[in-house]
Every structure is written in structure tokens, then in C-alpha cells.
């Protein structure tokens, strides 16, 4: 046997994910890889999200104490007004923020791992802009209602993803950097289309579309929260189960292929998963920037590890969005600031810091 054949035979017997960090728990044919520090970080972020959520639900025209918030959430409040305000208005807003943030955080981790690029988040590579184009078309051209806008937002995000993935293909493979660069170009084009639609529409439709484009959790009800939760419940475990394959893909296409991974098929599958998460999140709250970009990077710094960390990234996304929503309610002069503008401002600062730290500016 030649040295090349010996090397090939050796690599073909390597168990995928064998040398990945973390501990493995096996129960029969099932195995689960986990990292203790990631679990601690996720639990800490969950606690922080719950605390911030309670504080956020105390704010508003009707002042509610934290204890009354807890009783309202549990359904044990004796005050009908408090119960109606907490369970009917503030709790759906909080749950929508948690679900949208989790979907964006997980989607950002997927795209950054697939592209092997810190800038590979859905709001940077154009998928959010695709959802926005679908929603703006429905508002301005067809004068649709909230459900129609949500459906078109999902459709726009999916069509944009198909276009970006197709344009990034070269020799039956879509490289990580090509995916990012093509996505940035498509996103810029769609943003221009959105601006053109706004300038050519009447004032009422333009105002409605502009409000949607800012991204907001205001007046969110269970009609917005439940669909995101349902998709996250189904797609989230599927994405988490692909975490090991994502870790292998971060090693590079050649290494992942030698370890037995069908890279392009897995990349396409994970892109579809990330697009679904991004599209439903955008449909529920409008375009929310920064969360998908920053959540995976912040989690990596907290866990001090490598890999996708999908579940901690999802929890970090929820924490960031809930904190940004609370911050947007406490801006000076009692301005009513949509959470999308708050996350955009924070995202710009974070992006400058990220580029400066990498020495690219």
C-alpha cells in the first residue's frame, strides 16, 4: 500500500467529532457532547434574561411591582387590571423578544460557522434585507394586513437566501467568503430597492413601511409570539443536533471532508435552517440588527472555547434583545425608540470595536 493510500485509509477511520472539545454522554446509540462552562454561561444568561424581563414588565403607564408581575405571570394575581396588563400586554412582548432573540442568536451562530467569518450574520449578508423587501412590497403594493406582511417577510427572506446561495456557487461549492461577499452585495441592492419603494409610495403606506423597517416589540401579542416559539421549538433542536457538524466545518472544507462530512450538503441544510430562523424572527418583530452578529461572538468570549455554541448563542440573543428593549424604554426625554434602532446603534459600536480589534481598520 502506498503512503497516500495509507493516509487515506487512516483518515477514513477517524470518528467525526472525536477530537472536538467537551464531554460526551452516551446512552446506547445516542450521544451528547457538552461543555460545562457553556452550560454555566447559558444558565447565567437565562437568569439575567428573567430578571431583566421582570424589570421590563414593571414599566409602563400602569406601574406594577416585581411581585405583582410574578403573580400576574403565574395567574395568581387578585387584581384584574394587573393581570390584564401583565398577561395580555407585557408578557407577550417579553416572550416575543425572547423567542426572536433566540432565533437570531442561533441563526447568527450557524451563519458565522458556515462562512467561517465573524461578519457572517443574516443582517450583514442580506437575508434580513430580503425579508424586509417582501414585507415592504406587501405593505406598499398590495396593502396587506399583519399576517400578509409576515408571510411575505418569510418568503422574501427565503428567496433572498436562494439567490445568495446560488450566486455564491463555484464548481458545485459555495465558499464561506463568497457567501459573505455575495450576501453583502445582494443586501445592498435590496436596501436600495426598499428605499426606492418608500420614495414612490404614498405617505400613509410609506410611514407604515418605515415603522415596520425600524424593528419593534411594541404592541406585540401572542399572535406574533406563538409562531416564533413554535418554529423555534421544532427547528431549534434540529440546529442544536447539527452542532458537531458545524464544529467540523469550522476546521475547513478539506479537513471536514477527510473526516467523512459531506460539506456542501451540510452547508445547504444549515443555511436553510438559519434562513427559517431569521425569516420567522423578522416576520414577528421586523428587522433587528446586531443580535445575530454579536451573540455568537460574545458567547465565545464568555465560554473561552471554539465551536458554534448554538444553545448559548440563542440564550445570549434573548438576553441582548430583552436588555435592548428595556434600554429603549429608558432613553432620555421620554422618546419612543423602537428596539431595532437601539440594537442598530449598539451594533455599529460593536462592529467598529470588532474591526478595530482585528486590526482591519
Coordinates of C-alpha atoms in Angstrom, one line a residue:
X1 CA 0.0 0.0 0.0
X2 CA 1.4 3.4 -1.0
X3 CA 1.8 6.2 1.6
X4 CA -1.1 8.1 0.0
X5 CA -3.4 5.1 0.3
X6 CA -2.2 4.5 3.9
X7 CA -3.1 8.2 4.8
X8 CA -6.5 7.9 3.1
X9 CA -7.3 4.7 5.0
X10 CA -6.2 6.3 8.2
X11 CA -8.4 9.4 7.8
X12 CA -11.4 7.4 6.7
X13 CA -11.5 5.6 10.0
X14 CA -11.5 8.8 12.1
X15 CA -14.7 9.2 14.0
X16 CA -16.2 12.6 13.2
X17 CA -16.1 14.9 16.2
X18 CA -13.8 12.6 18.1
X19 CA -11.3 15.4 18.8
X20 CA -13.8 18.2 19.4
X21 CA -13.7 19.8 22.9
X22 CA -16.2 19.0 25.6
X23 CA -17.5 15.9 27.3
X24 CA -19.6 13.2 25.8
X25 CA -22.5 11.4 27.5
X26 CA -23.6 8.2 25.8
X27 CA -26.9 6.3 26.3
X28 CA -26.9 3.4 23.9
X29 CA -26.8 4.6 20.4
X30 CA -27.3 8.2 21.4
X31 CA -24.5 10.6 22.5
X32 CA -24.5 14.1 23.7
X33 CA -21.4 16.4 23.7
X34 CA -21.5 19.2 26.1
X35 CA -19.1 21.7 27.7
X36 CA -19.5 22.5 31.4
X37 CA -18.5 26.1 31.0
X38 CA -21.1 26.6 28.2
X39 CA -23.8 25.2 30.5
X40 CA -22.8 27.6 33.3
X41 CA -22.8 30.6 30.8
X42 CA -26.2 29.6 29.4
X43 CA -27.8 29.2 32.9
X44 CA -26.4 32.6 34.0
X45 CA -27.8 34.3 30.8
X46 CA -31.2 32.7 31.4
X47 CA -31.2 34.1 34.9
X48 CA -30.2 37.5 33.7
X49 CA -32.9 37.4 31.0
X50 CA -35.6 36.5 33.5
X51 CA -34.5 39.3 35.9
X52 CA -34.4 41.9 33.1
X53 CA -37.8 40.7 31.8
X54 CA -39.4 41.2 35.2
X55 CA -38.0 44.7 35.4
X56 CA -39.2 45.5 31.9
X57 CA -42.7 44.3 32.8
X58 CA -42.9 46.7 35.7
X59 CA -42.5 49.7 33.4
X60 CA -45.3 51.4 31.6
X61 CA -48.3 53.6 32.1
X62 CA -49.5 51.3 34.9
X63 CA -46.8 50.8 37.5
X64 CA -46.5 47.2 38.6
X65 CA -44.2 45.9 41.3
X66 CA -42.0 42.9 40.6
X67 CA -44.0 40.7 43.0
X68 CA -47.2 41.7 41.2
X69 CA -45.5 40.9 37.8
X70 CA -44.7 37.4 39.1
X71 CA -48.2 36.9 40.4
X72 CA -49.6 38.1 37.1
X73 CA -47.4 35.7 35.1
X74 CA -48.4 32.8 37.3
X75 CA -52.0 33.7 37.1
X76 CA -52.4 34.2 40.9
X77 CA -53.0 38.0 40.9
X78 CA -56.1 39.2 42.6
X79 CA -56.1 42.5 40.7
X80 CA -57.9 42.2 37.4
X81 CA -56.1 45.2 35.9
X82 CA -52.7 44.0 36.9
X83 CA -53.4 40.5 35.4
X84 CA -54.7 42.0 32.2
X85 CA -51.8 44.3 31.8
X86 CA -49.1 41.7 32.6
X87 CA -50.6 38.7 30.8
X88 CA -52.3 40.5 27.9
X89 CA -49.7 43.2 27.1
X90 CA -46.3 42.9 28.7
X91 CA -45.8 39.2 28.9
X92 CA -46.4 38.6 25.1
X93 CA -43.9 41.4 24.4
X94 CA -41.3 39.8 26.6
X95 CA -41.9 36.3 25.2
X96 CA -41.7 37.7 21.6
X97 CA -38.4 39.3 22.5
X98 CA -37.0 36.1 24.0
X99 CA -38.1 34.0 21.0
X100 CA -36.9 36.5 18.4
X101 CA -33.6 37.0 20.1
X102 CA -33.1 33.2 20.5
X103 CA -33.8 32.6 16.8
X104 CA -31.5 35.4 15.7
X105 CA -28.7 34.3 18.1
X106 CA -28.9 30.7 16.8
X107 CA -29.1 31.8 13.2
X108 CA -26.0 34.1 13.6
X109 CA -24.0 31.2 15.1
X110 CA -25.0 29.0 12.2
X111 CA -24.0 31.5 9.5
X112 CA -20.8 32.5 11.2
X113 CA -19.7 28.9 11.5
X114 CA -20.8 28.0 7.9
X115 CA -18.9 31.0 6.5
X116 CA -16.1 30.9 9.0
X117 CA -16.4 34.6 9.3
X118 CA -17.3 36.8 12.2
X119 CA -19.3 39.1 9.8
X120 CA -21.4 36.2 8.5
X121 CA -24.6 37.1 10.2
X122 CA -28.0 37.3 8.5
X123 CA -28.3 41.1 8.8
X124 CA -24.9 41.6 7.2
X125 CA -25.2 39.1 4.4
X126 CA -28.6 40.3 3.2
X127 CA -31.1 37.8 4.4
X128 CA -32.8 40.3 6.7
X129 CA -32.9 42.7 3.8
X130 CA -34.7 40.1 1.8
X131 CA -37.4 39.7 4.4
X132 CA -37.7 43.5 4.6
X133 CA -38.2 43.7 0.9
X134 CA -41.0 41.1 1.0
X135 CA -42.7 43.0 3.8
X136 CA -42.4 46.4 2.1
X137 CA -43.8 45.1 -1.1
X138 CA -46.8 43.7 0.7
X139 CA -47.4 47.0 2.6
X140 CA -46.9 49.4 -0.3
X141 CA -48.0 47.5 -3.3
X142 CA -50.7 45.1 -2.0
X143 CA -51.8 47.0 1.2
X144 CA -51.8 43.7 3.2
X145 CA -52.6 43.2 6.8
X146 CA -50.2 42.0 9.5
X147 CA -50.5 38.3 8.6
X148 CA -49.9 39.0 4.9
X149 CA -46.8 41.1 5.8
X150 CA -45.4 38.3 8.0
X151 CA -45.9 35.7 5.2
X152 CA -44.3 37.9 2.6
X153 CA -41.4 38.7 5.0
X154 CA -40.7 34.9 5.4
X155 CA -41.0 34.5 1.6
X156 CA -38.7 37.4 0.9
X157 CA -36.0 36.0 3.2
X158 CA -36.2 32.6 1.7
X159 CA -36.0 33.9 -1.9
X160 CA -33.0 36.1 -1.0
X161 CA -31.2 33.2 0.6
X162 CA -31.8 31.1 -2.5
X163 CA -30.4 33.9 -4.7
X164 CA -27.3 34.4 -2.4
X165 CA -26.5 30.7 -2.2
X166 CA -26.9 30.2 -6.0
X167 CA -24.7 33.2 -6.8
X168 CA -22.0 32.1 -4.4
X169 CA -21.7 28.6 -6.0
X170 CA -18.5 27.9 -7.9
X171 CA -17.7 24.4 -9.1
X172 CA -20.5 23.0 -7.0
X173 CA -19.3 24.5 -3.8
X174 CA -20.2 27.8 -2.0
X175 CA -17.1 29.1 -0.2
X176 CA -17.5 30.9 3.1
X177 CA -16.1 34.2 1.9
X178 CA -18.0 34.1 -1.3
X179 CA -21.2 33.6 0.6
X180 CA -20.5 36.7 2.8
X181 CA -19.4 38.9 -0.2
X182 CA -22.3 37.9 -2.4
X183 CA -24.7 38.4 0.6
X184 CA -23.4 41.9 1.3
X185 CA -23.9 42.9 -2.4
X186 CA -27.4 41.4 -2.5
X187 CA -28.3 43.1 0.8
X188 CA -27.1 46.5 -0.5
X189 CA -29.2 46.0 -3.7
X190 CA -32.3 45.1 -1.7
X191 CA -31.8 48.0 0.7
X192 CA -31.8 50.3 -2.3
X193 CA -34.9 48.7 -3.6
X194 CA -36.6 49.2 -0.3
X195 CA -35.7 52.9 -0.3
X196 CA -37.0 53.3 -3.9
X197 CA -40.3 51.7 -2.9
X198 CA -40.6 54.1 0.0
X199 CA -40.0 57.2 -2.1
X200 CA -42.5 56.1 -4.8
X201 CA -45.4 55.2 -2.4
X202 CA -48.0 57.4 -0.8
X203 CA -47.4 59.0 2.6
X204 CA -49.5 56.6 4.7
X205 CA -48.0 53.4 3.2
X206 CA -44.5 54.8 3.4
X207 CA -45.0 55.7 7.1
X208 CA -46.4 52.2 7.8
X209 CA -43.5 50.5 6.0
X210 CA -40.9 52.8 7.7
X211 CA -42.3 51.9 11.1
X212 CA -42.0 48.2 10.3
X213 CA -38.5 48.6 9.0
X214 CA -37.3 50.1 12.3
X215 CA -38.0 46.8 14.1
X216 CA -40.0 46.9 17.2
X217 CA -41.5 44.8 20.0
X218 CA -44.2 47.4 20.7
X219 CA -47.8 46.1 20.7
X220 CA -46.7 42.5 20.2
X221 CA -49.3 40.0 21.1
X222 CA -49.5 36.2 21.3
X223 CA -50.3 36.2 17.6
X224 CA -46.6 37.2 17.0
X225 CA -45.1 35.3 19.9
X226 CA -46.6 31.8 19.3
X227 CA -45.4 31.3 15.7
X228 CA -41.8 32.1 16.5
X229 CA -42.0 29.9 19.6
X230 CA -43.4 27.0 17.5
X231 CA -40.7 27.3 14.8
X232 CA -38.0 27.6 17.4
X233 CA -39.3 24.5 19.2
X234 CA -39.2 22.5 16.1
X235 CA -36.1 23.9 14.3
X236 CA -34.0 24.7 17.4
X237 CA -33.3 21.0 18.4
X238 CA -32.6 20.2 14.7
X239 CA -30.0 23.0 14.7
X240 CA -28.6 22.0 18.0
X241 CA -28.2 18.4 16.8
X242 CA -26.1 19.7 13.9
X243 CA -23.7 21.5 16.3
X244 CA -21.0 18.8 15.9
X245 CA -21.1 19.0 12.1
X246 CA -20.8 22.8 12.4
X247 CA -17.7 22.4 14.5
X248 CA -16.2 20.2 11.9
X249 CA -17.0 22.7 9.1
X250 CA -15.1 25.4 11.0
X251 CA -12.0 23.3 10.6
X252 CA -12.2 23.9 6.8
X253 CA -13.8 22.1 3.9
X254 CA -10.8 19.8 3.2
X255 CA -10.5 18.7 6.8
X256 CA -14.2 18.2 7.3
X257 CA -14.4 16.1 4.1
X258 CA -11.5 13.9 5.3
X259 CA -13.4 13.3 8.5
X260 CA -16.3 12.0 6.5
X261 CA -18.6 15.0 6.3
X262 CA -20.4 15.9 3.1
X263 CA -19.6 19.5 3.4
X264 CA -21.8 21.1 0.7
X265 CA -24.9 19.1 1.6
X266 CA -24.5 20.0 5.2
X267 CA -23.8 23.7 4.3
X268 CA -27.0 23.8 2.3
X269 CA -29.0 22.2 5.1
X270 CA -27.7 24.5 7.7
X271 CA -28.3 27.6 5.5
X272 CA -31.9 26.5 5.2
X273 CA -32.2 26.2 9.0
X274 CA -30.6 29.6 9.6
X275 CA -32.8 31.2 7.0
X276 CA -36.0 29.8 8.5
X277 CA -35.0 31.1 12.0
X278 CA -34.1 34.5 10.6
X279 CA -37.2 34.8 8.5
X280 CA -39.7 34.0 11.3
X281 CA -37.9 36.3 13.7
X282 CA -38.0 39.2 11.1
X283 CA -41.7 38.5 10.4
X284 CA -42.5 38.8 14.1
X285 CA -40.5 41.9 15.0
X286 CA -39.2 43.5 11.9
X287 CA -35.5 43.8 11.0
X288 CA -33.5 43.6 14.2
X289 CA -29.8 44.2 13.7
X290 CA -26.8 43.5 15.9
X291 CA -28.2 40.5 17.8
X292 CA -27.3 37.8 15.3
X293 CA -23.9 39.5 14.7
X294 CA -22.8 39.9 18.4
X295 CA -24.4 37.0 20.2
X296 CA -22.2 34.2 18.9
X297 CA -19.0 36.3 19.4
X298 CA -19.9 37.3 22.9
X299 CA -20.7 33.7 23.8
X300 CA -17.3 32.5 22.5
X301 CA -15.6 35.1 24.7
X302 CA -17.5 34.0 27.8
X303 CA -17.1 30.3 27.2
X304 CA -13.4 30.7 26.1
X305 CA -13.9 27.9 23.7
X306 CA -14.2 27.1 20.0
X307 CA -17.2 25.8 18.1
X308 CA -20.7 27.1 17.3
X309 CA -22.2 27.0 20.8
X310 CA -25.7 27.2 19.3
X311 CA -27.7 26.9 22.5
X312 CA -25.7 29.5 24.5
X313 CA -25.8 31.8 21.4
X314 CA -29.6 31.5 21.4
X315 CA -29.8 32.4 25.1
X316 CA -27.4 35.3 24.5
X317 CA -29.6 36.5 21.7
X318 CA -32.6 36.6 24.0
X319 CA -30.6 38.4 26.7
X320 CA -29.4 41.1 24.3
X321 CA -32.8 41.8 22.8
X322 CA -34.6 41.9 26.1
X323 CA -31.9 44.2 27.6
X324 CA -32.1 46.4 24.5
X325 CA -35.9 46.6 24.8
X326 CA -35.5 47.7 28.4
X327 CA -32.9 50.3 27.4
X328 CA -35.2 51.6 24.7
X329 CA -37.9 52.3 27.3
X330 CA -35.5 54.5 29.3
X331 CA -33.9 56.8 26.7
X332 CA -33.8 60.5 27.7
X333 CA -36.6 62.9 27.1
X334 CA -39.2 60.0 27.1
X335 CA -38.6 59.4 23.4
X336 CA -40.3 56.3 22.0
X337 CA -37.4 54.4 20.4
X338 CA -38.0 51.1 18.6
X339 CA -35.8 48.3 19.8
X340 CA -34.4 47.9 16.3
X341 CA -32.9 51.4 16.4
X342 CA -31.3 50.6 19.8
X343 CA -29.8 47.4 18.6
X344 CA -28.6 49.1 15.4
X345 CA -26.8 51.8 17.5
X346 CA -25.2 49.2 19.7
X347 CA -24.3 47.1 16.7
X348 CA -22.5 49.9 15.0
X349 CA -20.4 50.5 18.1
X350 CA -19.7 46.7 18.4
X351 CA -18.8 46.4 14.8
X352 CA -16.3 49.2 15.0
X353 CA -14.8 47.6 18.0
X354 CA -14.6 44.2 16.4
X355 CA -12.9 45.5 13.2
X356 CA -10.5 47.6 15.3
X357 CA -9.6 44.7 17.5
X358 CA -8.8 42.6 14.4
X359 CA -6.5 45.2 13.0
X360 CA -8.5 45.7 9.8
X361 CA -9.2 49.4 10.3

